[in-house]
Tab-separated table of C-alpha atoms (C1' of nucleotides) in Angstrom:
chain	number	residue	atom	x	y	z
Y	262	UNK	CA	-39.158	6.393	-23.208
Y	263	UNK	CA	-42.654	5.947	-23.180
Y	264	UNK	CA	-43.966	2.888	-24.977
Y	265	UNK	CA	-44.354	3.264	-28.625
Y	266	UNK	CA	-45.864	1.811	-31.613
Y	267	UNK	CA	-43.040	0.225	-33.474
Y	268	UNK	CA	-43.915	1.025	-36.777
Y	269	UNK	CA	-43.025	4.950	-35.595
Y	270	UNK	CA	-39.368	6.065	-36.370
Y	271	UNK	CA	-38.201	8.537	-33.714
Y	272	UNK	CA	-36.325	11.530	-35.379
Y	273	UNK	CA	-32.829	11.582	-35.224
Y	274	UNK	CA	-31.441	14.421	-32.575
Y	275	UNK	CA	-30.743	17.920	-34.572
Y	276	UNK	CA	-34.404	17.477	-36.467
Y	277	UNK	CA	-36.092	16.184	-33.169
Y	278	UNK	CA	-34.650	19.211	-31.712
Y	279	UNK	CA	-37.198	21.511	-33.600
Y	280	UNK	CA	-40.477	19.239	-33.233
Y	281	UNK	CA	-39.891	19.341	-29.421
Y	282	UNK	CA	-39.998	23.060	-29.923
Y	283	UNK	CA	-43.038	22.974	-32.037
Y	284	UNK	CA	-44.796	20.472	-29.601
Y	285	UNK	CA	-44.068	22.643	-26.641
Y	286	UNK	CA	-45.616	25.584	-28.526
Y	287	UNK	CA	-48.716	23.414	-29.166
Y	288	UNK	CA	-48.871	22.228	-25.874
Y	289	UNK	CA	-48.680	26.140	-24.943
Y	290	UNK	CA	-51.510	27.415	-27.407
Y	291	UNK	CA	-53.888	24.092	-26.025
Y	292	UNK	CA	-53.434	25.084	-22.326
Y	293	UNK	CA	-53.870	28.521	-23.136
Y	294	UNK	CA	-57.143	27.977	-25.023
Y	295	UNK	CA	-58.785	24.701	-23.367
Y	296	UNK	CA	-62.342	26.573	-23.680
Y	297	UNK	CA	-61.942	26.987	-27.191
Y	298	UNK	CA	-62.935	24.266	-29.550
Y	299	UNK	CA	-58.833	22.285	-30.442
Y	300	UNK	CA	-59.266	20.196	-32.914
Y	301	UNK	CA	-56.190	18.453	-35.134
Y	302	UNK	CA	-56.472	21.154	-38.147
Y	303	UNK	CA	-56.278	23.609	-35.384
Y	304	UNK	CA	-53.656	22.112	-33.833
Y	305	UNK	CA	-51.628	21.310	-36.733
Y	306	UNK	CA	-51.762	25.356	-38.215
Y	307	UNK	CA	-50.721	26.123	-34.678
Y	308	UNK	CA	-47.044	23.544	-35.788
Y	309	UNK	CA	-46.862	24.664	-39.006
Y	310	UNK	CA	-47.688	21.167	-39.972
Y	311	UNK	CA	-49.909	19.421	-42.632
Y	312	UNK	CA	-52.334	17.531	-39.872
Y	313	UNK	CA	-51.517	14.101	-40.791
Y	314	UNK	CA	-47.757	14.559	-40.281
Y	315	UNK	CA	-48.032	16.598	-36.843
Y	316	UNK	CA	-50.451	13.704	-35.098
Y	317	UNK	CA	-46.920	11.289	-36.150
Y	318	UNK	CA	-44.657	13.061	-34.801
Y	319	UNK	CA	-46.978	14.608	-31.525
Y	320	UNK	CA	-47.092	10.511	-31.065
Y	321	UNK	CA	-43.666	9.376	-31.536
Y	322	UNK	CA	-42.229	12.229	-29.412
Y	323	UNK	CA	-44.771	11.872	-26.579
Y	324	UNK	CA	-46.377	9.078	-26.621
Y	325	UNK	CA	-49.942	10.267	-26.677
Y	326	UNK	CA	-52.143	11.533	-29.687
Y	327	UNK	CA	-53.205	15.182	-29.460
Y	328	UNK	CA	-56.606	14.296	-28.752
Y	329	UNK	CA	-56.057	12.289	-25.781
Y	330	UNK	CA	-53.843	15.414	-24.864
Y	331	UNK	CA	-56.144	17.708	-24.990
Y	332	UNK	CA	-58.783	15.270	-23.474
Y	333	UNK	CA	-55.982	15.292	-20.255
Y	334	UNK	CA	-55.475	18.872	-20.106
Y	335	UNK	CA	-59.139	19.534	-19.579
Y	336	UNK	CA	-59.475	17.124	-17.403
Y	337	UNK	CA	-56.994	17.764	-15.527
Y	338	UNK	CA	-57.993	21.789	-15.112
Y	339	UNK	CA	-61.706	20.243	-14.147
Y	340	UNK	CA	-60.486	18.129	-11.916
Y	341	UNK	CA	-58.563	21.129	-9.885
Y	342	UNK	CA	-61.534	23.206	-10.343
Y	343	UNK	CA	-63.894	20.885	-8.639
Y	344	UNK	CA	-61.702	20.518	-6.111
Y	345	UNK	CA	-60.702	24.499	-5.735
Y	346	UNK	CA	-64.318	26.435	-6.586
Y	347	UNK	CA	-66.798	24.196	-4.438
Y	348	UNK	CA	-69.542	26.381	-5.076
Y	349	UNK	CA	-70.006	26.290	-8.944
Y	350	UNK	CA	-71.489	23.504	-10.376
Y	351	UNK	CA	-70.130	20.607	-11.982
Y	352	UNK	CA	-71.489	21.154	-15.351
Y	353	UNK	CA	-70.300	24.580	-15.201
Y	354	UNK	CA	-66.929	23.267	-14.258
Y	355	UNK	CA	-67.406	20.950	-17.245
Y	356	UNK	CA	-67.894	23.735	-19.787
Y	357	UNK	CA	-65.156	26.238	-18.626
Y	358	UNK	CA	-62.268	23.461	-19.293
Y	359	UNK	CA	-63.585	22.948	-22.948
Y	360	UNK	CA	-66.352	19.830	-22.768
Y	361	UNK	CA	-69.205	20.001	-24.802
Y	362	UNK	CA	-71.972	18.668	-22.715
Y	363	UNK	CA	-71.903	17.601	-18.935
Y	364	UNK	CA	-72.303	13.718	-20.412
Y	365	UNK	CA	-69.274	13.676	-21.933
Y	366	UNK	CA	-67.693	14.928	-18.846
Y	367	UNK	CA	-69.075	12.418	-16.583
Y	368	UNK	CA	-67.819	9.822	-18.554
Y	369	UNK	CA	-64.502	10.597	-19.638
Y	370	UNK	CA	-63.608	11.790	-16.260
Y	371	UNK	CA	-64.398	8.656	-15.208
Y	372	UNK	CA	-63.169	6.891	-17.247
Y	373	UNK	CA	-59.719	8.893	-16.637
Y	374	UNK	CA	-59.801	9.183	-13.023
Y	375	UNK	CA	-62.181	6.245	-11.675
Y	376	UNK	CA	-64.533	8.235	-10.021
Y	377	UNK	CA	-67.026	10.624	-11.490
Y	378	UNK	CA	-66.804	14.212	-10.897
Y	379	UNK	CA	-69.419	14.239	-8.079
Y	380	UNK	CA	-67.043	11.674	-5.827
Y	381	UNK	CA	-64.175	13.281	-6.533
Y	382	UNK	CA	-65.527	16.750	-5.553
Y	383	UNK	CA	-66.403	15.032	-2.117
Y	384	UNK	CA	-62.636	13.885	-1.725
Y	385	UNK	CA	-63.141	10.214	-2.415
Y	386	UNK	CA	-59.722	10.109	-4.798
Y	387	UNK	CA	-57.959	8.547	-3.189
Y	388	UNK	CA	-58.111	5.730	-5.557
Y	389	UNK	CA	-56.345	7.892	-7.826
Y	390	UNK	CA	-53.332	8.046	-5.868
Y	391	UNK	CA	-53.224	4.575	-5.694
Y	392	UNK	CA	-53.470	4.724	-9.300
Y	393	UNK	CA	-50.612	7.140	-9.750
Y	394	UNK	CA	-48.780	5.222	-7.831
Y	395	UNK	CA	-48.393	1.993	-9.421
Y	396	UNK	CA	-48.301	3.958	-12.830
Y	397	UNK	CA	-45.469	5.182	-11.130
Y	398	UNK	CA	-44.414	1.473	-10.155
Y	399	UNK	CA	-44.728	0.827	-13.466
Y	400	UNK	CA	-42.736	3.476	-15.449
Y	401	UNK	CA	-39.659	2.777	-13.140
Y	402	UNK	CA	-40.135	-1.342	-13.658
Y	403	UNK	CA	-38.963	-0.886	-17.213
Y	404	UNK	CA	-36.178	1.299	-15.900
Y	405	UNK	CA	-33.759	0.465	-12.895
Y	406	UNK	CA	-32.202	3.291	-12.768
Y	407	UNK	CA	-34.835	5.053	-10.823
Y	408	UNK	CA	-35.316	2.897	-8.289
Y	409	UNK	CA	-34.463	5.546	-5.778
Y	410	UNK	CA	-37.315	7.547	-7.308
Y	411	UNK	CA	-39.471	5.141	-6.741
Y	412	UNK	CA	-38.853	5.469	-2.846
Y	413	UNK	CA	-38.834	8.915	-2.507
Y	414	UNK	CA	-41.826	9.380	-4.756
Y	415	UNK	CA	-44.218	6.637	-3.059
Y	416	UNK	CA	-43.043	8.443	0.418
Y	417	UNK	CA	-44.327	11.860	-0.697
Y	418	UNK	CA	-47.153	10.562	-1.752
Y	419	UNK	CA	-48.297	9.254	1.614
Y	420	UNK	CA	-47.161	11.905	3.444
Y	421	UNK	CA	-49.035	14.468	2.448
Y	422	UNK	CA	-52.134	12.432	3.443
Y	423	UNK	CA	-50.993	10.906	6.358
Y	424	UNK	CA	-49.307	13.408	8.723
Y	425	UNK	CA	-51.283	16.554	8.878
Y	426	UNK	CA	-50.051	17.294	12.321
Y	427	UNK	CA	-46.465	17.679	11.609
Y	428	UNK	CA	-47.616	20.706	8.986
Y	429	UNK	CA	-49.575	22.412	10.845
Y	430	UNK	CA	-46.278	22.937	13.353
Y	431	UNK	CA	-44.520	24.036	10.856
Y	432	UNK	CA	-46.822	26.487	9.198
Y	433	UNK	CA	-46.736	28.752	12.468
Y	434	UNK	CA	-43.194	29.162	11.529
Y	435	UNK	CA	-43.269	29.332	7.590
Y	436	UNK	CA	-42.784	33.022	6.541
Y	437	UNK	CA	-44.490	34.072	3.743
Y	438	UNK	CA	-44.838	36.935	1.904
Y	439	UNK	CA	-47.399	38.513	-0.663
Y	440	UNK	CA	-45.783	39.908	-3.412
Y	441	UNK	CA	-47.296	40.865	-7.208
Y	442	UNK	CA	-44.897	40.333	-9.664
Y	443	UNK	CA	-45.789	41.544	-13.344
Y	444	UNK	CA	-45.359	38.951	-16.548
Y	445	UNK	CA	-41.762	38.314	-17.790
Y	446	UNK	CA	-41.326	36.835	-21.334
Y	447	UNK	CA	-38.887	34.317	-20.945
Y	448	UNK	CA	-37.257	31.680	-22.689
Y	449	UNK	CA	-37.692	28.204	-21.572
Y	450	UNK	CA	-36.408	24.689	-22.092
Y	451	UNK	CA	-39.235	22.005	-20.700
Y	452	UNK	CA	-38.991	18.880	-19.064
Y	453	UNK	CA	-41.925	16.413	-19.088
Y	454	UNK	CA	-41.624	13.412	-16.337
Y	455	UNK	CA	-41.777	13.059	-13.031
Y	456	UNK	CA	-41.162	15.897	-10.040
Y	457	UNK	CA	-37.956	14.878	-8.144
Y	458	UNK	CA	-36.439	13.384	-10.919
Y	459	UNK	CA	-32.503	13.999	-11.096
Y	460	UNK	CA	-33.077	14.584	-14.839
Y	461	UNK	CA	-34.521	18.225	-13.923
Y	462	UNK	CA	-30.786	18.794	-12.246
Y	463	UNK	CA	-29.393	18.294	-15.514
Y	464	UNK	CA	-31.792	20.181	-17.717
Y	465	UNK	CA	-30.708	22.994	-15.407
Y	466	UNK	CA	-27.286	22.402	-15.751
Y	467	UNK	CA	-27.660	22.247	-20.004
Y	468	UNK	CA	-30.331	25.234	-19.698
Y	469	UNK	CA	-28.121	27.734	-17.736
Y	470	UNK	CA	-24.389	26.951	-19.636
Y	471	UNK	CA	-26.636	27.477	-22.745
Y	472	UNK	CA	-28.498	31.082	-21.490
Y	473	UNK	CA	-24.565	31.819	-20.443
Y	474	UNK	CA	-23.397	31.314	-23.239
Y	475	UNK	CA	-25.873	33.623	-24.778
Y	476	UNK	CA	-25.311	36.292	-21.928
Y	477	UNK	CA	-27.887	35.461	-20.727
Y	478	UNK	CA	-26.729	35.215	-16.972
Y	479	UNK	CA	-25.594	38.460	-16.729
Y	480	UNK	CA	-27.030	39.849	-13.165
Y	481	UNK	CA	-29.973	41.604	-15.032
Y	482	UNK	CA	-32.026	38.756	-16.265
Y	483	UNK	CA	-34.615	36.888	-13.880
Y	484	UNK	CA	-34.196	33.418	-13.548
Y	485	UNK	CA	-37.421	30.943	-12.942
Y	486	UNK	CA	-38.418	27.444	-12.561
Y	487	UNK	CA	-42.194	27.039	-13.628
Y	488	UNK	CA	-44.471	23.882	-12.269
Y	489	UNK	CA	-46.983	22.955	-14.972
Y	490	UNK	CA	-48.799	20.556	-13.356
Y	491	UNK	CA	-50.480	19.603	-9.859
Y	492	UNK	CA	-48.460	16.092	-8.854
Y	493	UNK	CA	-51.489	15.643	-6.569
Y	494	UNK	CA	-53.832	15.398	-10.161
Y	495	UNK	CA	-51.449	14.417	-13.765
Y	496	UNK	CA	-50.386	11.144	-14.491
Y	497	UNK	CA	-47.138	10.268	-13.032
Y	498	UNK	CA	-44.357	10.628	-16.105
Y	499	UNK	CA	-46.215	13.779	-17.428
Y	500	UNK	CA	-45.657	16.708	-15.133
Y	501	UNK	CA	-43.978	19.671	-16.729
Y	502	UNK	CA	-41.496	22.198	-15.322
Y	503	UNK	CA	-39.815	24.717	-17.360
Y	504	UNK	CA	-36.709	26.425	-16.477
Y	505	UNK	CA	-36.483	30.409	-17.854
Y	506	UNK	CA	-34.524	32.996	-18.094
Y	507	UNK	CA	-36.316	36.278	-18.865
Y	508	UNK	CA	-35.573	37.876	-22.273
Y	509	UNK	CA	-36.402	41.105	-23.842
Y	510	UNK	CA	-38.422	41.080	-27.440
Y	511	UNK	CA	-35.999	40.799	-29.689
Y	512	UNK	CA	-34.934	37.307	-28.271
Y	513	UNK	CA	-36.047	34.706	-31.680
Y	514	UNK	CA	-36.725	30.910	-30.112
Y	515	UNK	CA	-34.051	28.645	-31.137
Y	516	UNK	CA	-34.113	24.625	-31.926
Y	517	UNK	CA	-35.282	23.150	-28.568
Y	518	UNK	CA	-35.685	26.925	-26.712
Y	519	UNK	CA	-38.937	27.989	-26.890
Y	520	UNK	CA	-40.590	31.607	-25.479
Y	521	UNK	CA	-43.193	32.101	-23.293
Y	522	UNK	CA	-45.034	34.796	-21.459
Y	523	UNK	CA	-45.421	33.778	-17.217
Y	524	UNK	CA	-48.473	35.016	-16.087
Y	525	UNK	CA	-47.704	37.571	-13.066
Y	526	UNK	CA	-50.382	38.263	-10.251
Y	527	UNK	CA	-50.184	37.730	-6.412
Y	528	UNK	CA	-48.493	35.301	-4.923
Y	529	UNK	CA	-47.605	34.175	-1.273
Y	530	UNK	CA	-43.951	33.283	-1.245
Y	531	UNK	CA	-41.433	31.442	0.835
Y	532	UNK	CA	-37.619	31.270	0.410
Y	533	UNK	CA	-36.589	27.766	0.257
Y	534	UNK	CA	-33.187	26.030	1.028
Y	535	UNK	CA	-32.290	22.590	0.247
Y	536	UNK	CA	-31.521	20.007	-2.891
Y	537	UNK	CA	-33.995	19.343	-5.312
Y	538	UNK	CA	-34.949	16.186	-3.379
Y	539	UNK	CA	-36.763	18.474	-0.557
Y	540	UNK	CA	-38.554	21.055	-2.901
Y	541	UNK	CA	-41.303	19.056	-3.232
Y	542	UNK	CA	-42.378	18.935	0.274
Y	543	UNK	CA	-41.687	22.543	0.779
Y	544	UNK	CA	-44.148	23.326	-1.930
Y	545	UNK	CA	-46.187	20.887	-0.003
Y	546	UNK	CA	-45.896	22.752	2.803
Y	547	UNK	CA	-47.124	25.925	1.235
Y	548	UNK	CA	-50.006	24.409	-0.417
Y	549	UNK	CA	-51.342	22.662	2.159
Y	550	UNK	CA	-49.913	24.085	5.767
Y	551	UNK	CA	-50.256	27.582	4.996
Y	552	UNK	CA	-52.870	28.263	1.708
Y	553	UNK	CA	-55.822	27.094	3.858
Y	554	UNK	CA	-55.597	29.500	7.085
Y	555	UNK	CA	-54.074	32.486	4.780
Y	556	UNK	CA	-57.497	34.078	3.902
Y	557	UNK	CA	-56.670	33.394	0.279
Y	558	UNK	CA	-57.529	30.605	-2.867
Y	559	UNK	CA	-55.096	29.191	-5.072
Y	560	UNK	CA	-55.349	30.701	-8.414
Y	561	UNK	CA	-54.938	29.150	-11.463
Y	562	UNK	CA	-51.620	30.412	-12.897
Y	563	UNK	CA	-48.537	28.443	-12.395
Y	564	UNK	CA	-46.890	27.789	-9.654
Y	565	UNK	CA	-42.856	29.760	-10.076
Y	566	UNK	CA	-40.135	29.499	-8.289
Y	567	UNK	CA	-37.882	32.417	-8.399
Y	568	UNK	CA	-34.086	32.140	-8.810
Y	569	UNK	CA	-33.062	35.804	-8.371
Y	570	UNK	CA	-30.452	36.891	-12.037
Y	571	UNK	CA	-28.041	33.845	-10.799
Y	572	UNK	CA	-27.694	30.550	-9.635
Y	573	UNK	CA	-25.775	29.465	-7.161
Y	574	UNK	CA	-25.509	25.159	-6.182
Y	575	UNK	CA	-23.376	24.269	-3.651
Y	576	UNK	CA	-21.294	21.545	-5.519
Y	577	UNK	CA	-20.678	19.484	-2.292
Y	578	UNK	CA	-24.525	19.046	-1.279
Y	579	UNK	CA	-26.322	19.934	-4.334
Y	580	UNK	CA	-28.450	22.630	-2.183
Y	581	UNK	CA	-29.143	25.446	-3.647
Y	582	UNK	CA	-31.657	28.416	-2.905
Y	583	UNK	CA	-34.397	29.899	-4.067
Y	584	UNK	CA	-38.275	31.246	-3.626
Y	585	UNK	CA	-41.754	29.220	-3.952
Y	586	UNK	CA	-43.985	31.431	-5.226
Y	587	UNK	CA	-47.868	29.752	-4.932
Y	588	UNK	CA	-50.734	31.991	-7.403
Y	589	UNK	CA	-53.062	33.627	-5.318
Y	590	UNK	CA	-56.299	35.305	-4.379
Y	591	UNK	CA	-58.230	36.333	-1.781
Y	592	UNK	CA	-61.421	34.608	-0.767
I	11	DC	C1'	-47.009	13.672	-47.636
I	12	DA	C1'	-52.476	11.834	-49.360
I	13	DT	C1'	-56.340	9.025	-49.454
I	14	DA	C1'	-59.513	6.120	-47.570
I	15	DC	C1'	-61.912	3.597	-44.235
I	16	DA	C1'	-63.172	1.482	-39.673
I	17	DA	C1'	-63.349	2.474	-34.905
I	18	DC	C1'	-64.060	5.484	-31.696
I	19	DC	C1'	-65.841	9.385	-29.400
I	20	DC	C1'	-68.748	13.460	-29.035
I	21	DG	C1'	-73.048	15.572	-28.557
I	22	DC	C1'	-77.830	14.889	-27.895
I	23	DC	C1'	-82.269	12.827	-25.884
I	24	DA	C1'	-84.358	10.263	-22.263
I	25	DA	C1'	-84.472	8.750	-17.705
I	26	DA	C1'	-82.969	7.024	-13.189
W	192	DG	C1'	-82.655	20.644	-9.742
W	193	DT	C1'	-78.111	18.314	-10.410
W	194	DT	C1'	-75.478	14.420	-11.440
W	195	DT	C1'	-75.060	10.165	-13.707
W	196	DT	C1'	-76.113	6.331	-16.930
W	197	DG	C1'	-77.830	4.251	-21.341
W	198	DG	C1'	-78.551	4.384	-26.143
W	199	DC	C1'	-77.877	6.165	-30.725
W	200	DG	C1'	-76.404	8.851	-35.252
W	201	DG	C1'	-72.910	11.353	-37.361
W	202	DG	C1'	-68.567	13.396	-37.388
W	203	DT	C1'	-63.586	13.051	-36.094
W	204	DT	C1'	-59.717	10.495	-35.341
W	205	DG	C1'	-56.204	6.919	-35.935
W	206	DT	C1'	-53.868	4.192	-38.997
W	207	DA	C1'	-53.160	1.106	-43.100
DNA sequence: CATACAACCCGCCAAA
DNA sequence: GTTTTGGCGGGTTGTA
């Protein structure tokens, strides 16, 4: 896993179990409430932990301290902002994700991103990817394994600046549709890593025999994959994606299941065919080859992709189908 | 799980 | 006027 201080002993599986739940919820409440003022007492209430013993265990289990998470979140949702809402002004920008004063702003996103918030409002981040890249590079040095990733990952990433031609083609012939769905409470197991990664295969495979066993994949309950993050903007190695299963109220969270409410709204949506390899650039594709000419603004909910009440992957190819769903307004 | 302390970071003023 | 940098005191955080 991430790198750790080795003084830090990592909890043994059943225990861990609940702290990943307890994290999750605290990663929840400090996304939900960036404006607000999240500091570790705060925090710590929010886990049902005394402070001191929730900032171990936040460490050990994710390799950050909950400052410096909250410190990423916000900038993070600035750095989107700046790049979605062109007319309102930085320091604005600064305040709505939670900073105290436009100084701090300046210089942590800096010192997060490399460029101040001014540059990268006039689209000169492209250092970042190159950044996120070899972060990238390195997370996959120290494991083998993903060398594949590595590939596919690095490929994406220049595709998406390099080849605007071949999108616009295809956006002619992309069919999307605007739909409003309402919330669904649903209950989620999270993955935190990188998009593409084969280990979000698997978390679907332990998520749905667990909601079957638990009924619930019964041809009533909604099915979702949720997108936390925007690739283009977190650290590489600390996207989230939850997959859910909606669940009525008197569902309790269990050990590593947590609940959550996804926000509904409008969305533009696309059916989608393929592996999980390909989803990527079909979200890509949405984003950036139909979003701009669509008379609409990306909102900032998260991103869903709906399942339908079953899944079906086709053991042979690993394809399997489903709908991107992008958040949504109009200009 | 508590205390205690140094380092760090935030928030503020001034100014480029 | 807005954004960015520099400098500084006091509070918060990270860790022994």
């Amino acid at each position: 896993m991430e790198s750790q201080p080795a003084s830090y002993q990592v909890p043994t599986e059943p225990r861990k179990m609940g702290y990943v739940a307890s994290i999750n919820r605290v990663i929840d409440y400090i996304d939900a409430n960036l404006s607000e003022s999240l500091d570790l007492q705060k925090l710590a209430q929010v886990a049902h932990f005394s402070p001191w013993h929730f900032h171990r265990i936040f460490l050990a289990l994710t390799g950050e301290t909950l400052a410096d998470c909250v410190r990423r979140r916000r900038l993070e949702k600035a750095a989107r902002s700046l790049l979605m809402v062109p007319a309102v002004t930085a320091k604005s920008v600064a305040f709505d994700a939670g900073f105290g004063s436009a100084e701090v702003f300046v210089r942590t996103f800096k010192a997060h991103f490399g460029v101040t918030p001014g540059r990268w409002r006039l689209g000169a981040n492209s250092g970042w990817a190159d950044q996120r890249r070899s972060h990238l590079r390195n997370l996959h040095q120290q494991d083998r394994r993903h060398d594949q990733l590595i590939r596919t990952a690095v490929v994406h990433d220049g595709s998406m600046r390099l080849n605007p031609s071949r999108s616009d083609e295809r956006a002619a012939s992309m069919d999307v549709a605007l739909k409003t769905m309402s919330d669904v409470r649903v209950a989620y197991m999270r993955y935190t890593g990188t998009y593409g990664d084969p280990k979000i295969t698997r978390m679907w495979q332990r998520f749905a025999s667990l909601a079957a066993r638990n009924g619930l994949i019964d041809g009533k309950h909604m099915i979702l994959g949720v997108s936390r993050d925007d690739p283009d903007i977190a650290l590489a190695g600390r996207c989230g994606y939850d997959a859910c299963v909606e669940v009525d109220r008197s569902f309790k969270p269990a050990g590593e299941i947590g609940v959550q409410v996804v926000r509904g709204g409008l969305f533009g949506c696309t059916p989608f065919r393929g592996t999980a390899k390909d989803i990527y650039e079909a979200w890509l594709q949405l984003f950036s080859g139909w979003l701009p000419d669509s008379g609409f603004q990306p909102d900032d909910r998260l991103a869903i992709e709906t399942y339908g009440t079953g899944i079906e992957v086709d053991p042979e190819t690993g394809r399997f189908a489903c709908e991107l769903c992008l958040p949504i307004r109009p200009l």
